[in-house]
Amino acid sequence: MKSLCWNVRRLGSPRAVQRLCFLVKQHNPHLVFLMETKLDKKMMEKVWRRCGFEHGIEVEAEGSRGGLCMAWEKEIVVNLRSFSRWHIDVLIKEDNVEEEWRYWDNKDMEAFRETLMECRLFDIGFSGVCFTWERGNLPETNIRERKFHFEAWWTMEESLEKVIRESWEATEGTLLEKLGKLQLCLQDWSRTISRNKEGLKRKLMKELEALAEGERDDDILAKLIDTKIHLNLEIDKDEMYWEQRARQNWLKLGDKNTSYFHRCALTRRQTNTISKLVTEEGIEIEEESEILSATSSFFQNLFKSKGVVDPGKIALKGMGPTKAPGSDGFPALFYQRYWHIVGRDVTEFCLGILNENQDFGDFNSTDIVLIPKVLKPMHLVNFRPISLCSIIYKVVAKTIANRLQKIIDKCIDKVQSALVLGRLITDNVLLAYEIFHTINQKRSGNKGVMAVKLDRSKAYDRVEWGFIEELRGQDKWKEGEGLSSLTRTAKRQGLIKGAKASRQGPTILHLLFADDCILFGEASHKGAKLLKDILQDYEICSGQCVNFSKSTVFFSPNTIEEDKAVVPRLLRIRVATNPEKYLGLPNMIGRRKKESFQNLLDRISMCIEGWSNRMLSQGGKEVFIKSILQAIPTFAMSCFLLPNSLCKKMEGIFANFWWQKGKGKKGIHWCQWSHLCRPKNEGGLGFRNMAQFNTTLLAKQGWRFLENPNSLVSQVFKAKYFLKSDFLNSQLGNRNSYAWRSIWATRGILEKGMIWKVGMGESISIVYDAWVLDLVNSRLLSSYTGSTDNKVVEVINCQAREWKREVVEYTFGADEADKILRIPLAKHPHDDLRCGLGSESLLHLFRDCPTSVIMWSDLTEIQLLQDLNADFKQWLTSSIALLSLDSCRFFCVALWAIWGDRNARIHEKRSRTGKEIADFVRNYVKEINGAKPKVVKSSKNVKRWQHPPYQTMKINFDGAFDTKEHLSTPGVVVRDNEGSVLASKSRLHEKVASAFAAEALACREAVRLGIDMQNEDVIIEGDSLTVIKKCRNVSPDRSLIGSYIFYIHQMQSFFKAIRFEFISRSENTLAHTIATESLKNKEEFYLDWGVPIYAEARARNDSLREPD
């Protein structure tokens, strides 16, 4: 038996707990004894359970003194004899020992050691080859290979970047040759650091023990802190090593390098091992060589056809850093982290493929792995082949996909809800439900309607290159023999009728989501024959294979029995009396709604059963409930209003899981679940109230009816339920579906959260409508004395497109008038729209709260522009960008201190003054500076402004905002492809509603200046991502800055080509400087061929091109 004893000297910090877990993992003790834990019983129990022990005894600390703990595995029995503040006395009984004992019996081990010495036995270490596999018996055919993998923890080594740079710069040749040479260099380098890795940890632990036992002075304390930091870094490398293998969202799941992640890695390894297969001929095979041969043959036959074959940085952004790499072994992390070294070669190679039709070469080779579809699969059809492509291949493919995004909605039929931005899977669910609801109610008429649910066998794997080539044509893609094309052709010829959800609604021939398909047509011999011909043509042309044995057909009640018999016989499919589930949700829901969604409860329970409570801390349980359990019913809740009793039952399952102390053990519910559903700033844990969550998700569907009236699902519902009105004024109606009743019930929520956006003002009532932000319910109070029938247009100067200031100030109270004058009006009139409301709580907490204001004023080490910038994120990033390293350290510690004070005020009912917080920040920074920690060099470069292409003009904008006086100034600068300033501008805007509006105003000024410069090719850049997205979106904007966005959309017709690009603050410093300085000085200016004196140095720096 092995035990571990440690005088821990406080176990409260995460680092100390992390180190304890590391020691337990390293030594694998059966029993652990800890001294000076300085924790209470509850916290101590969490610690030893996190270390993986089943049982424990805790002696609670008195304040910050003392504290003992003993924990042990379930294989041994420990009986407590006595305990006090200074000791724990126990008797231990092991499984293989009959008697209990108190102290170690060293004689057995001494006898064993003496036996080893007498027999001259010793450990000879590792022996064997280091290759993954070996094949071939002859010298010329022998292959010995060990697959290269770029390890994520390598990036924490300071020497890695130097190795990559030296190898890259020393190698001449193609990108593939450079990566091949780099593989060899990294393998040699990794052997060195891997050999030193374990030895280094042991060395650091010994040094730490020696320093802890020795006498203390300033140098010893500094060395002690440095050794701890170095050891923690080595432990972090272990965490990253297991993170890459567990394939889990590491930091999101709450725990760190615990048994859960080791178990995940081992479970994946066991699940992915194929030990037995049954071939297509029914022969059972177990030999590895036979399995390999059968698998290769199966998928070679499946993939029998050969293919014809803003890059780089933009494409890499959306890739998971440590997702499985291709055959070259380099994951996306390598390219993301070391783009400044390899980026130029990667960009040239990818552009050569895209623009010059160069060959991929070996980058087009793909590793295919098999993912089991079912538990313990025995047939190869039960595996899903997944291609592990190289990152270079993914970059090229993602670049093409990014370019297609702008036109893909015009290329793909409306009935296909997948693959297109803005179309949702819930659209198809709602459409299918409405059509099936109409079909099921069709009880009269001579012609019945049928719905055929198709099952396509491995739809994506069977696409033939000949089909792709035929579609591509000579110069452009043409309409080919796809399923949508064939059905549309048949409809134009009057051969196929389709189905409607209502008389006035659009005809729907089929619904598609990826490879899930439902076909609608006339239930007759003629309709079935036509449908069969279409499917046969589709199979021949595309290579697809319809699995008729798994396909089903559903008939309307008015279909005659003769047709019900001939259709399934002709199509060779079975009849479904009740439509089966489509995309996982029921197509028909009767009165027993709870039974229709019983599978949600089953899925939640199964998910909980698959997890071991021993592996999850209480924090891990919180994340598990929020991220996994409460996400399970999200899809169903987005389409249907679940019974309230079902929601309560879900919450009961969540509560039982939260409070239970072990698998199958009920715990005490110390408070109601509703208390835990409160936000954290109100003392709860932020769990979802499932009924309210259900209503919110359904309200989003109602909002989509308003926001996207041209979508297919909006057209179907409007034609059926609110043909002559809009969703907010709709009636429930008769013979309505369960889906419509669910969405209609959320109208009240939408109305409460909506406000009129002023356009012409002719539709908005001054008294009754919500149109003034920051007022109670956004409606005017009793100060208005005019007629209740008056419209907002009466206080607008329609010619100048501005408010009638004198009328507003005379008619309304001072506060209301000030808020009305801040409402932006578009220079070009447009209709009044309804939009949503918002808030900015983070900015108030960290910057505008009186306590925070006092703290920032007292911290003279930091000079912040308190009233500038758009929102919390921009204020944060701009402050860090403008501050020096020392000031930035003060700034970050101050933010942390404010957050800590906020938590103490809420949870512990104690708080500090702004001056006390400032003093704490100074002392803490002083302590940090005295510690002299190990500095890890960062390879991340600060982004700089980029020159536009030849004959293209680039306009940068930024907005500065004064929250007290509600003033804003835009900073706008125009430059050519050489970086020369063509013009710069700033002007003062009064009565600006928010920093958000200030950014939109700045963008509007940039567009105006672009028109004045009379250049047809313009790039407009800004650091407000929301504003840039709104400018790119051509649909009407319903937000509070919609007036400015409407003007920008109208003015785009003046340009031949105009692009809106988002950039970081460091790339937009010139416009930012002009905006902030103009606001400080409250000045307006327009300069040709230059910028103000204070910005000249920044302009010169931006004009310099980065060296190649």
PDB file of C-alpha atoms in Angstrom, residues 407-497:
ATOM      1  CA  ILE A 407     -24.728  34.263 -53.773  1.00  0.00           C
ATOM      2  CA  ILE A 408     -25.422  30.819 -52.336  1.00  0.00           C
ATOM      3  CA  ASP A 409     -29.014  31.726 -51.395  1.00  0.00           C
ATOM      4  CA  LYS A 410     -29.715  32.438 -55.078  1.00  0.00           C
ATOM      5  CA  CYS A 411     -28.186  29.128 -56.162  1.00  0.00           C
ATOM      6  CA  ILE A 412     -30.014  26.828 -53.721  1.00  0.00           C
ATOM      7  CA  ASP A 413     -33.784  26.346 -53.835  1.00  0.00           C
ATOM      8  CA  LYS A 414     -35.892  27.809 -51.019  1.00  0.00           C
ATOM      9  CA  VAL A 415     -37.071  24.359 -49.990  1.00  0.00           C
ATOM     10  CA  GLN A 416     -33.502  23.448 -48.943  1.00  0.00           C
ATOM     11  CA  SER A 417     -33.033  24.881 -45.447  1.00  0.00           C
ATOM     12  CA  ALA A 418     -29.471  23.666 -44.914  1.00  0.00           C
ATOM     13  CA  LEU A 419     -26.197  25.149 -46.182  1.00  0.00           C
ATOM     14  CA  VAL A 420     -27.514  28.739 -46.516  1.00  0.00           C
ATOM     15  CA  LEU A 421     -26.970  31.477 -43.942  1.00  0.00           C
ATOM     16  CA  GLY A 422     -30.288  32.690 -42.540  1.00  0.00           C
ATOM     17  CA  ARG A 423     -32.192  29.455 -43.191  1.00  0.00           C
ATOM     18  CA  LEU A 424     -32.843  27.260 -40.174  1.00  0.00           C
ATOM     19  CA  ILE A 425     -33.655  23.618 -39.603  1.00  0.00           C
ATOM     20  CA  THR A 426     -36.729  24.751 -37.679  1.00  0.00           C
ATOM     21  CA  ASP A 427     -38.124  26.239 -40.919  1.00  0.00           C
ATOM     22  CA  ASN A 428     -38.463  22.761 -42.408  1.00  0.00           C
ATOM     23  CA  VAL A 429     -39.948  21.339 -39.224  1.00  0.00           C
ATOM     24  CA  LEU A 430     -42.655  24.027 -39.156  1.00  0.00           C
ATOM     25  CA  LEU A 431     -43.330  23.727 -42.897  1.00  0.00           C
ATOM     26  CA  ALA A 432     -43.641  19.929 -42.700  1.00  0.00           C
ATOM     27  CA  TYR A 433     -45.941  20.189 -39.686  1.00  0.00           C
ATOM     28  CA  GLU A 434     -48.256  22.696 -41.397  1.00  0.00           C
ATOM     29  CA  ILE A 435     -48.494  20.680 -44.600  1.00  0.00           C
ATOM     30  CA  PHE A 436     -49.135  17.412 -42.743  1.00  0.00           C
ATOM     31  CA  HIS A 437     -51.745  19.230 -40.631  1.00  0.00           C
ATOM     32  CA  THR A 438     -53.504  20.364 -43.828  1.00  0.00           C
ATOM     33  CA  ILE A 439     -53.210  16.921 -45.454  1.00  0.00           C
ATOM     34  CA  ASN A 440     -54.653  15.222 -42.373  1.00  0.00           C
ATOM     35  CA  GLN A 441     -57.664  17.589 -42.415  1.00  0.00           C
ATOM     36  CA  LYS A 442     -58.365  17.009 -46.118  1.00  0.00           C
ATOM     37  CA  ARG A 443     -61.466  14.849 -45.817  1.00  0.00           C
ATOM     38  CA  SER A 444     -63.329  15.943 -48.951  1.00  0.00           C
ATOM     39  CA  GLY A 445     -62.495  16.181 -52.635  1.00  0.00           C
ATOM     40  CA  ASN A 446     -61.938  13.644 -55.386  1.00  0.00           C
ATOM     41  CA  LYS A 447     -58.132  13.695 -55.383  1.00  0.00           C
ATOM     42  CA  GLY A 448     -56.095  12.669 -52.414  1.00  0.00           C
ATOM     43  CA  VAL A 449     -52.628  13.928 -51.472  1.00  0.00           C
ATOM     44  CA  MET A 450     -49.620  11.834 -50.532  1.00  0.00           C
ATOM     45  CA  ALA A 451     -46.397  12.666 -48.709  1.00  0.00           C
ATOM     46  CA  VAL A 452     -43.417  10.412 -49.407  1.00  0.00           C
ATOM     47  CA  LYS A 453     -40.542  10.476 -46.906  1.00  0.00           C
ATOM     48  CA  LEU A 454     -37.401   9.336 -48.718  1.00  0.00           C
ATOM     49  CA  ASP A 455     -34.412   7.623 -47.209  1.00  0.00           C
ATOM     50  CA  ARG A 456     -31.251   8.066 -49.288  1.00  0.00           C
ATOM     51  CA  SER A 457     -28.397   5.664 -48.670  1.00  0.00           C
ATOM     52  CA  LYS A 458     -25.117   7.506 -47.980  1.00  0.00           C
ATOM     53  CA  ALA A 459     -26.258  10.526 -49.962  1.00  0.00           C
ATOM     54  CA  TYR A 460     -23.013  12.506 -49.733  1.00  0.00           C
ATOM     55  CA  ASP A 461     -20.740   9.535 -50.392  1.00  0.00           C
ATOM     56  CA  ARG A 462     -22.477   8.594 -53.655  1.00  0.00           C
ATOM     57  CA  VAL A 463     -22.180  11.905 -55.541  1.00  0.00           C
ATOM     58  CA  GLU A 464     -20.529  11.150 -58.905  1.00  0.00           C
ATOM     59  CA  TRP A 465     -17.932  13.455 -60.454  1.00  0.00           C
ATOM     60  CA  GLY A 466     -19.586  12.981 -63.838  1.00  0.00           C
ATOM     61  CA  PHE A 467     -22.733  14.540 -62.382  1.00  0.00           C
ATOM     62  CA  ILE A 468     -20.728  17.495 -61.058  1.00  0.00           C
ATOM     63  CA  GLU A 469     -18.955  17.976 -64.396  1.00  0.00           C
ATOM     64  CA  GLU A 470     -22.259  17.897 -66.290  1.00  0.00           C
ATOM     65  CA  LEU A 471     -23.744  20.517 -63.982  1.00  0.00           C
ATOM     66  CA  ARG A 472     -20.689  22.759 -64.292  1.00  0.00           C
ATOM     67  CA  GLY A 473     -20.945  23.104 -68.091  1.00  0.00           C
ATOM     68  CA  GLN A 474     -18.407  25.071 -70.116  1.00  0.00           C
ATOM     69  CA  ASP A 475     -18.498  28.543 -68.558  1.00  0.00           C
ATOM     70  CA  LYS A 476     -20.937  28.446 -65.668  1.00  0.00           C
ATOM     71  CA  TRP A 477     -23.036  26.174 -63.517  1.00  0.00           C
ATOM     72  CA  LYS A 478     -26.323  25.256 -65.100  1.00  0.00           C
ATOM     73  CA  GLU A 479     -29.598  23.832 -63.894  1.00  0.00           C
ATOM     74  CA  GLY A 480     -29.114  20.084 -64.080  1.00  0.00           C
ATOM     75  CA  GLU A 481     -30.788  16.859 -63.136  1.00  0.00           C
ATOM     76  CA  GLY A 482     -31.036  17.434 -59.407  1.00  0.00           C
ATOM     77  CA  LEU A 483     -34.160  16.505 -57.498  1.00  0.00           C
ATOM     78  CA  SER A 484     -35.342  20.131 -57.242  1.00  0.00           C
ATOM     79  CA  SER A 485     -34.773  20.677 -60.982  1.00  0.00           C
ATOM     80  CA  LEU A 486     -36.678  17.535 -61.987  1.00  0.00           C
ATOM     81  CA  THR A 487     -39.671  18.326 -59.788  1.00  0.00           C
ATOM     82  CA  ARG A 488     -39.799  21.947 -60.991  1.00  0.00           C
ATOM     83  CA  THR A 489     -39.733  20.766 -64.614  1.00  0.00           C
ATOM     84  CA  ALA A 490     -42.585  18.358 -63.937  1.00  0.00           C
ATOM     85  CA  LYS A 491     -44.557  21.155 -62.267  1.00  0.00           C
ATOM     86  CA  ARG A 492     -44.086  23.504 -65.243  1.00  0.00           C
ATOM     87  CA  GLN A 493     -45.401  20.747 -67.522  1.00  0.00           C
ATOM     88  CA  GLY A 494     -48.437  20.331 -65.292  1.00  0.00           C
ATOM     89  CA  LEU A 495     -47.526  16.752 -64.420  1.00  0.00           C
ATOM     90  CA  ILE A 496     -47.063  17.141 -60.653  1.00  0.00           C
ATOM     91  CA  LYS A 497     -49.283  19.118 -58.293  1.00  0.00           C
TER      92      LYS A 497
END
